[in-house]
PDB file of C-alpha atoms in Angstrom:
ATOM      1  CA  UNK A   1     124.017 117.167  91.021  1.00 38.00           C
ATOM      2  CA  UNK A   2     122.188 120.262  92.129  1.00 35.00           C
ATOM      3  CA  UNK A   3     119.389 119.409  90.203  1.00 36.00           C
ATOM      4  CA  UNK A   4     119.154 116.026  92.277  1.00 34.00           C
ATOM      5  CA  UNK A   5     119.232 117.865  95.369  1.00 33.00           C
ATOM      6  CA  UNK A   6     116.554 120.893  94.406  1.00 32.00           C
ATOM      7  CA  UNK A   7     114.138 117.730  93.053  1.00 33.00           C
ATOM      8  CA  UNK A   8     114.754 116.197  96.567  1.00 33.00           C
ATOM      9  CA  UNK A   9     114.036 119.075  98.406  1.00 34.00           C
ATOM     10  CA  UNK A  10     111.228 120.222  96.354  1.00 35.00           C
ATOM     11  CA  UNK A  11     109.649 116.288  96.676  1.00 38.00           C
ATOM     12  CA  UNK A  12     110.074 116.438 100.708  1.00 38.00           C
ATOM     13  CA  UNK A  13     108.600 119.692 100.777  1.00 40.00           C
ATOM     14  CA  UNK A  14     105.171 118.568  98.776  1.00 43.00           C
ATOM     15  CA  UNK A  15     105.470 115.464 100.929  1.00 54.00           C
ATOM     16  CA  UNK A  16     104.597 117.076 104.267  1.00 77.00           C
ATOM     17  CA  UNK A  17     106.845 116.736 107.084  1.00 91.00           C
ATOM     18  CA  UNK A  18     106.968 113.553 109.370  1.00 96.00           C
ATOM     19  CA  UNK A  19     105.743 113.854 112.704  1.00 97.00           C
ATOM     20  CA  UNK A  20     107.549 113.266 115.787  1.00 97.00           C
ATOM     21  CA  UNK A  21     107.869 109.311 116.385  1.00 97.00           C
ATOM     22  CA  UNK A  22     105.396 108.367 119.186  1.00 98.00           C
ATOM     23  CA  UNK A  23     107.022 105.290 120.836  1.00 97.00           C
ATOM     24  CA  UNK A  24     105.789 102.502 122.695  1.00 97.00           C
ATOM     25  CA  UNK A  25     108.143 100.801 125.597  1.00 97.00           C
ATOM     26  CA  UNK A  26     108.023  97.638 127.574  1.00 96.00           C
ATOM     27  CA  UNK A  27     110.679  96.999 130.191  1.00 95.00           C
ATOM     28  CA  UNK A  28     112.231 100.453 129.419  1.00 95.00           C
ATOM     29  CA  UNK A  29     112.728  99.852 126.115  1.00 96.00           C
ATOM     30  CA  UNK A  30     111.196 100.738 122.945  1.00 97.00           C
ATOM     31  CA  UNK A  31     109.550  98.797 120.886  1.00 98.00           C
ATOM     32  CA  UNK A  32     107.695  99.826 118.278  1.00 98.00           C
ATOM     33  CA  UNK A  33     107.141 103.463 117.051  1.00 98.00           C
ATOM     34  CA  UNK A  34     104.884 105.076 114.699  1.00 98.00           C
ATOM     35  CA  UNK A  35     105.305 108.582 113.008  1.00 98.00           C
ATOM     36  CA  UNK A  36     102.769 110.196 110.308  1.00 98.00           C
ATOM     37  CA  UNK A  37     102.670 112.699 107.728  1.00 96.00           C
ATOM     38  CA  UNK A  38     100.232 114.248 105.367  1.00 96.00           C
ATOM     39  CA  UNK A  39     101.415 113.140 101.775  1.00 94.00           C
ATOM     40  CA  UNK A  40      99.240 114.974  98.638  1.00 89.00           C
ATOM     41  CA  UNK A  41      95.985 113.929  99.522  1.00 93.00           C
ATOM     42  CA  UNK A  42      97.064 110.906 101.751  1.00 96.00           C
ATOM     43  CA  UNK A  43      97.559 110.311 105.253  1.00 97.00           C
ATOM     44  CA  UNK A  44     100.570 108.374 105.613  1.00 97.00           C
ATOM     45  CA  UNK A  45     101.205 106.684 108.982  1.00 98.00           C
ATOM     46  CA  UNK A  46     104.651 104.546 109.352  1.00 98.00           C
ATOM     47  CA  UNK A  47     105.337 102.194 112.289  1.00 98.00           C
ATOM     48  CA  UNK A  48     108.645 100.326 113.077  1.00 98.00           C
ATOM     49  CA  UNK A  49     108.863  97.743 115.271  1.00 98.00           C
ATOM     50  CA  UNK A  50     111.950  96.231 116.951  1.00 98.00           C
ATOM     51  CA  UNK A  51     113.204  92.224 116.409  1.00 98.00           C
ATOM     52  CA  UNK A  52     111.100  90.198 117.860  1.00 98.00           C
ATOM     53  CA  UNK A  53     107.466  92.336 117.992  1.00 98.00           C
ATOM     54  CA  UNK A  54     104.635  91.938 116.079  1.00 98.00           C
ATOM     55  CA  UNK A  55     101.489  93.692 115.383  1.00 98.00           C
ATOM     56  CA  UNK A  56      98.468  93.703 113.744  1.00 98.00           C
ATOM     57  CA  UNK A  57      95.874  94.706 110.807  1.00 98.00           C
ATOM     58  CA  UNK A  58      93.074  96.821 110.877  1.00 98.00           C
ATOM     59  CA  UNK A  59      90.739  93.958 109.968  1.00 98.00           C
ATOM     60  CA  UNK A  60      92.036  91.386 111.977  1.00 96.00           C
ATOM     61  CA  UNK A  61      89.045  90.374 113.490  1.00 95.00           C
ATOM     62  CA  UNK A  62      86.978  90.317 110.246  1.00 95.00           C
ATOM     63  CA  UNK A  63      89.451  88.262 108.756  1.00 96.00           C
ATOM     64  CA  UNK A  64      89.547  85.889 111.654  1.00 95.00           C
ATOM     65  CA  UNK A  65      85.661  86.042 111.609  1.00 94.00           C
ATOM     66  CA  UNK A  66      85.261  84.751 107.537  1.00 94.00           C
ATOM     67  CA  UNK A  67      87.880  81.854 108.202  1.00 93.00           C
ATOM     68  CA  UNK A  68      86.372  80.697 111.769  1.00 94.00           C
ATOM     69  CA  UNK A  69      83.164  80.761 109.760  1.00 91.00           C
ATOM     70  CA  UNK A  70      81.049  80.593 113.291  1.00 90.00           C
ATOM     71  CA  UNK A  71      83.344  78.671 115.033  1.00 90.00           C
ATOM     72  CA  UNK A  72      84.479  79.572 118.661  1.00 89.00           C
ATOM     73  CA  UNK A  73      88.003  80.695 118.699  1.00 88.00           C
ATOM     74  CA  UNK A  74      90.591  80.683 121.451  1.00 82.00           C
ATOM     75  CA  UNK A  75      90.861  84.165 120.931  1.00 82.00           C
ATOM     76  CA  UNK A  76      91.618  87.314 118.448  1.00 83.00           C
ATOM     77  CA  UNK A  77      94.813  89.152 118.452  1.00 94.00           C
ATOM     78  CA  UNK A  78      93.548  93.003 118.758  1.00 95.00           C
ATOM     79  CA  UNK A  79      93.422  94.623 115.454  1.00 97.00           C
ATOM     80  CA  UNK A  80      94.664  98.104 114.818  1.00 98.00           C
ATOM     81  CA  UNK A  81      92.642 101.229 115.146  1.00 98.00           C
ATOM     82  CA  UNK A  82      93.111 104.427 113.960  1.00 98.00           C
ATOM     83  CA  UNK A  83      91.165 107.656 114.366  1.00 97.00           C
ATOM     84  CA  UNK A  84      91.512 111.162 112.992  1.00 97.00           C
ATOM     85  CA  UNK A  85      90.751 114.072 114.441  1.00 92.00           C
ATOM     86  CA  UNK A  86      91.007 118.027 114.824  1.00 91.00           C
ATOM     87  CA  UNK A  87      92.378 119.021 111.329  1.00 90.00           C
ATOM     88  CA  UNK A  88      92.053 116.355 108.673  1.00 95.00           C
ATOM     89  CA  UNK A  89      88.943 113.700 108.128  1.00 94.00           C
ATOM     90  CA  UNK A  90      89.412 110.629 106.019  1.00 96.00           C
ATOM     91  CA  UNK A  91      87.775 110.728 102.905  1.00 93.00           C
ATOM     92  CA  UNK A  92      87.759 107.214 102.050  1.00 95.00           C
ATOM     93  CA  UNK A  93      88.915 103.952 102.937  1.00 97.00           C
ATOM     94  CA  UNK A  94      92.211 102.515 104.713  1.00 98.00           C
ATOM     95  CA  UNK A  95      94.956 101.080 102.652  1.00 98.00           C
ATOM     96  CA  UNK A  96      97.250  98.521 104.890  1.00 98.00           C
ATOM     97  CA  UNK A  97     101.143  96.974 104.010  1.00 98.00           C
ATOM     98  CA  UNK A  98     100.192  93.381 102.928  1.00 98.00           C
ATOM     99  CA  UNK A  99      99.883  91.549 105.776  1.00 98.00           C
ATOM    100  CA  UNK A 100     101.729  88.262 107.217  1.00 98.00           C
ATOM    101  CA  UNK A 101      99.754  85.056 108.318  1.00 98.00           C
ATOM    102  CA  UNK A 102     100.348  84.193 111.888  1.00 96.00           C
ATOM    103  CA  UNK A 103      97.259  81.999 112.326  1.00 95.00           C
ATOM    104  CA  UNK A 104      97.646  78.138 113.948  1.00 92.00           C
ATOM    105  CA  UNK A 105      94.516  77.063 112.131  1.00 92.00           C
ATOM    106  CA  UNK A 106      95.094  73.670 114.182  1.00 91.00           C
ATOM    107  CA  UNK A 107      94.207  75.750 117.415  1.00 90.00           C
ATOM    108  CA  UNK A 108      91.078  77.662 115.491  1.00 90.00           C
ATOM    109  CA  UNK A 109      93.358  81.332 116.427  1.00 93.00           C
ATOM    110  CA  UNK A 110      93.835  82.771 113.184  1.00 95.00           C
ATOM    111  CA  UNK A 111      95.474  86.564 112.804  1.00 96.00           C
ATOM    112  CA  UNK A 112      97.402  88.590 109.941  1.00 98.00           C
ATOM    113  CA  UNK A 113      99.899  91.214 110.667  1.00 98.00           C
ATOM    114  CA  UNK A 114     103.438  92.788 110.765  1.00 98.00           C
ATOM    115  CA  UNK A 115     107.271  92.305 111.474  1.00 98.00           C
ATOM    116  CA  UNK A 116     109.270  94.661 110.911  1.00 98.00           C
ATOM    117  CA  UNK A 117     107.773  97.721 108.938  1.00 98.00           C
ATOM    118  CA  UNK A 118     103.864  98.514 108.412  1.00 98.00           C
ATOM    119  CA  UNK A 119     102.086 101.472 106.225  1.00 98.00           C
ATOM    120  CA  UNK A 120      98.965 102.299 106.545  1.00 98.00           C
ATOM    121  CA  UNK A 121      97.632 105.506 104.284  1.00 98.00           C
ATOM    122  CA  UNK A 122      93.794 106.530 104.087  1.00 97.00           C
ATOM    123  CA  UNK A 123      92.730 109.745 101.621  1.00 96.00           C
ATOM    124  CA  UNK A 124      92.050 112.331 103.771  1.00 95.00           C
ATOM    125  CA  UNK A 125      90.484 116.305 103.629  1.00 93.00           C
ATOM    126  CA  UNK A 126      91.113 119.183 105.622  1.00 92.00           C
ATOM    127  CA  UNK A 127      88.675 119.777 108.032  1.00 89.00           C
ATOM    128  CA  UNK A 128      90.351 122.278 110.457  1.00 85.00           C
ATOM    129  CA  UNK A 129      93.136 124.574 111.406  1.00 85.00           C
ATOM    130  CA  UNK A 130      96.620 122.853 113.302  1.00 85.00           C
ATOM    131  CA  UNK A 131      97.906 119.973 113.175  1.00 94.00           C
ATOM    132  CA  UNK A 132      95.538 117.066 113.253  1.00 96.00           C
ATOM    133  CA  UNK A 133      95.465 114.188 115.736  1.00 97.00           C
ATOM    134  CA  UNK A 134      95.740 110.493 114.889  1.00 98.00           C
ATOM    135  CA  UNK A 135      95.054 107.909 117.502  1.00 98.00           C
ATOM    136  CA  UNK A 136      96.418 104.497 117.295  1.00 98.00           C
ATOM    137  CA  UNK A 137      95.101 101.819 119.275  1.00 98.00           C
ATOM    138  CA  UNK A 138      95.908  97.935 119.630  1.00 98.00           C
ATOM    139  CA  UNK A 139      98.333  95.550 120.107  1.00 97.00           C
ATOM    140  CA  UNK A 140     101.887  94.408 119.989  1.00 98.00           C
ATOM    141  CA  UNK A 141     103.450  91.219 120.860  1.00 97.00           C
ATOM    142  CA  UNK A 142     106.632  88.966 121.250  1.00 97.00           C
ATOM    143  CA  UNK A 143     106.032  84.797 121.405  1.00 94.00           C
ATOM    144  CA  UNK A 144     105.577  85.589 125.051  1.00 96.00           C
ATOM    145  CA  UNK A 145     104.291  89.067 126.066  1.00 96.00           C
ATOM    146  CA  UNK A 146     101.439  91.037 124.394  1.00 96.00           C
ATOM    147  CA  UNK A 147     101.426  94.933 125.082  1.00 97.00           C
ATOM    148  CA  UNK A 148      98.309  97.049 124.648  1.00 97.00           C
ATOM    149  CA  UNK A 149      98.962 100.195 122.280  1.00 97.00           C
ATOM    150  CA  UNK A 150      96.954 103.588 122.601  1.00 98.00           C
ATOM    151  CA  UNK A 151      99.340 106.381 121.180  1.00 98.00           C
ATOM    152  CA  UNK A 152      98.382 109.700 120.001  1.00 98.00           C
ATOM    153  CA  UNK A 153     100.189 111.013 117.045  1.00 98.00           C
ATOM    154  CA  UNK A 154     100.486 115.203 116.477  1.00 97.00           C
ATOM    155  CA  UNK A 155     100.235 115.082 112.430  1.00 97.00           C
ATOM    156  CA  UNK A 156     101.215 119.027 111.081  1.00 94.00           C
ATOM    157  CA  UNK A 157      98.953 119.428 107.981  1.00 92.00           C
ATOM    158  CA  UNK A 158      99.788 121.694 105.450  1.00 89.00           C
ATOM    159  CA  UNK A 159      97.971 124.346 104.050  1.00 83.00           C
ATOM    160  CA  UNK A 160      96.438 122.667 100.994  1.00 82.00           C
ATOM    161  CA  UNK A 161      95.907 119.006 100.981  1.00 84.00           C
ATOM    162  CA  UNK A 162      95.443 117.912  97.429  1.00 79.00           C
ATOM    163  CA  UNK A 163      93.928 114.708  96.495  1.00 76.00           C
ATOM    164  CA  UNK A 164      97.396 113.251  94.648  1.00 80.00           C
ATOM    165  CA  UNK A 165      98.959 110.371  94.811  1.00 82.00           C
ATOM    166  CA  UNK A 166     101.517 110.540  98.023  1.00 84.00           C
ATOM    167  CA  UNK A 167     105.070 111.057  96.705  1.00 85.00           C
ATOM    168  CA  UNK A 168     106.641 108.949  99.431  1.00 85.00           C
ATOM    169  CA  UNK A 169     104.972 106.102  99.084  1.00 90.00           C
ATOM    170  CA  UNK A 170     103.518 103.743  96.714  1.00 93.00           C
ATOM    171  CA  UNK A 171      99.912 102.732  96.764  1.00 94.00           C
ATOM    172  CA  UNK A 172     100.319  99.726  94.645  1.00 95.00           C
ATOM    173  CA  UNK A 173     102.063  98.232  97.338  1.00 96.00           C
ATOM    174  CA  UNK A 174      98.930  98.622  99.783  1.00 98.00           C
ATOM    175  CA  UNK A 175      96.547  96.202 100.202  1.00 98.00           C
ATOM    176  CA  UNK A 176      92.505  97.668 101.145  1.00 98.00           C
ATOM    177  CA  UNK A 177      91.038  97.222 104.516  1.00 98.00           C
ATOM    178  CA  UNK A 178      88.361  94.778 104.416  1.00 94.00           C
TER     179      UNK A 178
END
């Protein structure tokens, strides 16, 4: 049993700490929050929505863009955006959670994104001292209300950042960014 525990510790500790959750409210209530950590050599950035929300990719609008194939739309959901700064720099490209279809093709509005859970993870280097910044931009919405997102997310970033797999999560369960 102690060995369980001392591998636990040991694999939170070489994980990197989560950040604070950064939440988002409408009506006084939260949401949808997102929290991120530094994982090996990955940034790892986690966001929970409550029943009811959805939000979106980071390629939304390309994806929209190769199935309306030149034809108008009604309109594109806003697609997630997410910069780094002061601390870490990505050092690659974005890895999303496999996205859901919400499109109505019938009504030419076609969008991909998330109930629920997302994970998003880039490879990332340390470029400076602190913690690093991560700004997430976008949108959330219920069948009736659409909220625009623009959170800032304090990531601490330990000492060394090695360019391992990330212990808490998966990559093979990622999908790449278009």
């Amino acid at each position: 049993m102690k060995k369980i525990a001392l591998f636990t510790m040991a694999a939170a500790a070489w994980a990197g700490e989560w950040s604070a959750p950064v939440e988002s409210y409408h009506e006084d209530r939260p949401f949808l929050s997102y929290r991120a950590r530094v994982d090996g050599g990955y940034l790892v950035i986690e966001g929970k929505l409550e029943p009811g929300w959805h939000t979106f990719t980071i390629d939304n609008k390309k994806r929209a863009d190769e199935k309306l194939a030149g034809k108008p739309s009604l309109g594109i959901d806003l697609p997630t955006e997410l910069a780094v700064a002061s601390g870490l720099s990505v050092n690659g490209g974005w890895l999303q959670s496999p996205p859901l279809d919400f499109s109505k093709p019938a009504e030419r509005w076609y969008s991909w994104g998330y109930e629920n859970t997302v994970t998003f993870a880039a490879p990332v280097k340390r470029d400076g001292a602190g913690p690093a910044m991560v700004t997430i931009k976008g949108q959330a919405c219920t069948p009736t209300t659409c909220k625009k997102l623009d959170l800032k997310v304090s990531v601490p970033v330990p000492a060394a950042v090695d360019q391992k797999n990330p212990a808490g999560v998966d990559l093979n369960t990622l999908v790449a960014v278009k």
